[in-house]
mmCIF file of C-alpha atoms in Angstrom:
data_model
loop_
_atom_site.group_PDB
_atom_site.id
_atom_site.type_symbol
_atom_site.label_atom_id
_atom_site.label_comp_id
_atom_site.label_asym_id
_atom_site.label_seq_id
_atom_site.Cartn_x
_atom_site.Cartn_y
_atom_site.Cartn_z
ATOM 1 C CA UNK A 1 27.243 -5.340 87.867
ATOM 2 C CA UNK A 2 28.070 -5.688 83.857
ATOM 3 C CA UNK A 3 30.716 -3.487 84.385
ATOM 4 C CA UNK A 4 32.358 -5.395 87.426
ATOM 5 C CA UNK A 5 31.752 -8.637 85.514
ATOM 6 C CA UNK A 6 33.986 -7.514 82.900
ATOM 7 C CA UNK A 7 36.201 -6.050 84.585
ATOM 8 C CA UNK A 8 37.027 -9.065 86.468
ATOM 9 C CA UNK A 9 37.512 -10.619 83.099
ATOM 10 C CA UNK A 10 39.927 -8.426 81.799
ATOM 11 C CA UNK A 11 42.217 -8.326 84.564
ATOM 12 C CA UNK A 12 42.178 -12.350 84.815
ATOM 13 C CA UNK A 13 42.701 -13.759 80.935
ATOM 14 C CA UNK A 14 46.342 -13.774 79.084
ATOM 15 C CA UNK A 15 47.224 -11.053 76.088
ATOM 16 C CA UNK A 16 45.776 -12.816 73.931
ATOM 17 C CA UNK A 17 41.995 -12.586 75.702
ATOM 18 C CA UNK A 18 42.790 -9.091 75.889
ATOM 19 C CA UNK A 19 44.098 -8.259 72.277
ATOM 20 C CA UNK A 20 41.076 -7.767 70.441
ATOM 21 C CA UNK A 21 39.445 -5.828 72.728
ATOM 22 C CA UNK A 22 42.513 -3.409 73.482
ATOM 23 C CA UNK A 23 42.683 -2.968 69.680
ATOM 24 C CA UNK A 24 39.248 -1.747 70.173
ATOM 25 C CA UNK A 25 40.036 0.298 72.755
ATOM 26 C CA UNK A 26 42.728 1.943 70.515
ATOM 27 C CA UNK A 27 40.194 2.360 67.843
ATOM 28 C CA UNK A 28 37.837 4.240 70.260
ATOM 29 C CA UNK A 29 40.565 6.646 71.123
ATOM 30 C CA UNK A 30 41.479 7.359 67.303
ATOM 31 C CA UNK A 31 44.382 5.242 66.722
ATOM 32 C CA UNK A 32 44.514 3.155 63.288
ATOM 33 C CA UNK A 33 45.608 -0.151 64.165
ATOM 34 C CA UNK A 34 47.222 -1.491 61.013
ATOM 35 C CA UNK A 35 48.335 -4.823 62.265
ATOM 36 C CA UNK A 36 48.276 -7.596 65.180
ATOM 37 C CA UNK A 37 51.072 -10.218 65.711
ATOM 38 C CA UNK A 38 50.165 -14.135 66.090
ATOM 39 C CA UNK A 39 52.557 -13.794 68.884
ATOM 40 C CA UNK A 40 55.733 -15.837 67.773
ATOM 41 C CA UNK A 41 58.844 -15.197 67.769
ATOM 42 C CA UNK A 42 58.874 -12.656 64.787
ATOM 43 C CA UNK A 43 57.000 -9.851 66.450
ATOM 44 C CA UNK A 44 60.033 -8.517 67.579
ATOM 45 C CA UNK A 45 58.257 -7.525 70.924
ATOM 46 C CA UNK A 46 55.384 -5.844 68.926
ATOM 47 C CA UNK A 47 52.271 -7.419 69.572
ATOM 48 C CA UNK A 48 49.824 -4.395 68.160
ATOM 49 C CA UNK A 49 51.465 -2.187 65.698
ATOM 50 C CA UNK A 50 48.917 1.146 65.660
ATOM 51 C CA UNK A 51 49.644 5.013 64.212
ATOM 52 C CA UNK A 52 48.250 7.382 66.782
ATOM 53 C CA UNK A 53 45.594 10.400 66.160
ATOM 54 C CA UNK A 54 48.756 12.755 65.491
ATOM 55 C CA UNK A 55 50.173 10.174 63.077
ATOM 56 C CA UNK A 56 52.948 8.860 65.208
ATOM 57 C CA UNK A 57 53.689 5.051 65.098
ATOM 58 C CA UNK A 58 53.371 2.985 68.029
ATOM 59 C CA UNK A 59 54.444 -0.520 68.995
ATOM 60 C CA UNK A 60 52.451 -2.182 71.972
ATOM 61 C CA UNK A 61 53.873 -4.959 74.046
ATOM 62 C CA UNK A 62 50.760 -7.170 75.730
ATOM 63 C CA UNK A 63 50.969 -9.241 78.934
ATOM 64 C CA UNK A 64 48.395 -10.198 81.090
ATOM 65 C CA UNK A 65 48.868 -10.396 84.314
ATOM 66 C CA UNK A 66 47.131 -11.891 87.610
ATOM 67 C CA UNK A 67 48.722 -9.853 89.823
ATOM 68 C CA UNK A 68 51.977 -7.719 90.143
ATOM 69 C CA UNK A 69 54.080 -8.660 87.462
ATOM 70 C CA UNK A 70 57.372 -9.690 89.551
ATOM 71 C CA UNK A 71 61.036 -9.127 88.915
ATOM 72 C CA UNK A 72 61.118 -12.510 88.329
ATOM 73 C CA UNK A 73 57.932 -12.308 85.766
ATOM 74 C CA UNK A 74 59.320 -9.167 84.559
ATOM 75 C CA UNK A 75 63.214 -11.644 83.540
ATOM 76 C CA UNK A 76 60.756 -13.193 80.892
ATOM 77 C CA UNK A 77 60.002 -9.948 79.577
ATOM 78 C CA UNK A 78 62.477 -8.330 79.333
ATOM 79 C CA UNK A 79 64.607 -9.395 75.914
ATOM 80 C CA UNK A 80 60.825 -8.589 74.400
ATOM 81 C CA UNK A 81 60.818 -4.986 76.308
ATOM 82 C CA UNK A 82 63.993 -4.474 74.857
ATOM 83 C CA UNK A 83 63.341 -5.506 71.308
ATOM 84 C CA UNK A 84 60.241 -3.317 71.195
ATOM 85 C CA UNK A 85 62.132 -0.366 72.159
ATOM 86 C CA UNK A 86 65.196 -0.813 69.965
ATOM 87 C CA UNK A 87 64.204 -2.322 67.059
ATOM 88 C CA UNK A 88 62.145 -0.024 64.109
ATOM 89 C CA UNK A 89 58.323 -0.910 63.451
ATOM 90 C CA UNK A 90 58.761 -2.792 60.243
ATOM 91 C CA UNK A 91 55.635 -2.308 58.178
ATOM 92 C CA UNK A 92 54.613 -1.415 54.909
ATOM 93 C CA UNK A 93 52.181 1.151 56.007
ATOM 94 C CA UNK A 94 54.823 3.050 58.884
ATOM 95 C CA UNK A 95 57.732 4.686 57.821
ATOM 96 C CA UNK A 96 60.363 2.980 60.118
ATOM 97 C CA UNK A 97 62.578 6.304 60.418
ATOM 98 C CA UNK A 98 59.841 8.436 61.954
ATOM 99 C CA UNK A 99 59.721 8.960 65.424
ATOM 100 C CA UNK A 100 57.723 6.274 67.425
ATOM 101 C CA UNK A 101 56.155 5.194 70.792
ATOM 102 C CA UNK A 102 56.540 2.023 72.459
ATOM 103 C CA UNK A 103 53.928 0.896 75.061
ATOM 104 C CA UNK A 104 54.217 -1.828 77.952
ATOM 105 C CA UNK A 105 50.369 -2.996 78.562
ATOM 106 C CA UNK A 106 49.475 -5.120 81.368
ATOM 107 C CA UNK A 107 46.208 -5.800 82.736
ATOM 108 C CA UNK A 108 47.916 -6.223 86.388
ATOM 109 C CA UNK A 109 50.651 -3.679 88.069
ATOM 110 C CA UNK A 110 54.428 -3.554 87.912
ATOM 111 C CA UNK A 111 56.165 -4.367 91.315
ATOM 112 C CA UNK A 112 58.221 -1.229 92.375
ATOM 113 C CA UNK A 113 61.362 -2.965 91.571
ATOM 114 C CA UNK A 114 60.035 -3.492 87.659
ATOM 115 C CA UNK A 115 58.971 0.146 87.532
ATOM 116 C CA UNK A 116 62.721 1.063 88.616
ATOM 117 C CA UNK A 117 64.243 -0.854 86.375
ATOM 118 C CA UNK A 118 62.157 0.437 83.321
ATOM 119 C CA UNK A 119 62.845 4.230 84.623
ATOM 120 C CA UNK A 120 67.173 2.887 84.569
ATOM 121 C CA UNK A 121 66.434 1.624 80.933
ATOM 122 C CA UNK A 122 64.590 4.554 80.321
ATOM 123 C CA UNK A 123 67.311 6.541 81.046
ATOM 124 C CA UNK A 124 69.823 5.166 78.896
ATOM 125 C CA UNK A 125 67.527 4.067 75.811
ATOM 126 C CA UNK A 126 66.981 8.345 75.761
ATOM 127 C CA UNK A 127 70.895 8.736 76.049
ATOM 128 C CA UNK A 128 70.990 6.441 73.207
ATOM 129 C CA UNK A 129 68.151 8.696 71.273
ATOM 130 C CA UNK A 130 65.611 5.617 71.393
ATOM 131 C CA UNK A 131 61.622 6.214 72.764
ATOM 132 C CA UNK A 132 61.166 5.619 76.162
ATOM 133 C CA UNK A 133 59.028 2.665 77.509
ATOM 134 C CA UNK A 134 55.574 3.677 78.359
ATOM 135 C CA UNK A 135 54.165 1.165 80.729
ATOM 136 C CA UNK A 136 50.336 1.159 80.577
ATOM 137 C CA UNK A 137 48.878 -0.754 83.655
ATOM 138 C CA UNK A 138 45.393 -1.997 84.469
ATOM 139 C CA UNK A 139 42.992 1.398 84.669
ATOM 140 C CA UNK A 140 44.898 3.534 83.103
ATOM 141 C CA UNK A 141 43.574 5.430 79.735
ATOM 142 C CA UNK A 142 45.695 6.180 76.201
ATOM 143 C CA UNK A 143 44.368 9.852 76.155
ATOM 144 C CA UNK A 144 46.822 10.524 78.269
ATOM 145 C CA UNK A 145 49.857 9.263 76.104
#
């Protein structure tokens, strides 16, 4: 019943309920999490800026969710998807020329529509030789990235 409790907790609260605990979910899964934004307009769409257990930098974009995030959700998202994606981690302890990932986390899903139009980006941000956008929705683990 714990379980259930908190599950029903995560997939209900904004990023910023979720934040700490995601950083701690990093931690368990050996990433170093070097620094979390005060979400403003700064971040450059990096909310959680973490180097992963093979040393590769990674950028994670946070929004909770009570649902399906929308098309019409997803239009507020976007300029932030895009800035994570083509703008360099900035951070004294990343190098900003290395190679990096860039995560989309949501604690709801991604309407079919919103997972097509990330796959189009996707396309051209590799044409482009940027990362791709990894969309992480609720349930799914990091091992796997």
């Amino acid at each position: 019943m714990q379980e259930r409790l908190l599950e029903n907790w995560l997939i209900s609260v904004n990023e910023k309920s979720f934040q700490i605990p995601f950083c701690q979910l990093l931690t368990g899964e050996g990433y170093q999490v070097v620094h979390m934004s005060r979400h403003g307009p700064f971040e450059s769409g990096k909310d959680i800026l973490a180097i992963d257990p093979d040393g590769i930098p990674c950028a994670f974009q946070l929004k909770g969710s009570a649902g399906k995030i929308s098309q019409k959700e997803w239009a507020k998202y976007v300029d932030q998807a895009v800035r994570l994606v083509e703008i360099p981690i900035v951070h004294p302890s990343i190098d900003e020329k290395k190679p990096r990932k860039v995560f989309f986390v949501t604690n709801g899903e991604l309407d079919e529509e919103v997972r097509l139009e990330i796959s189009d980006r996707n396309r051209e941000w590799e044409r482009r030789g940027l990362p791709p956008l990894v969309t992480i929705v609720k349930g799914e683990l990091l091992s796997r990235f």
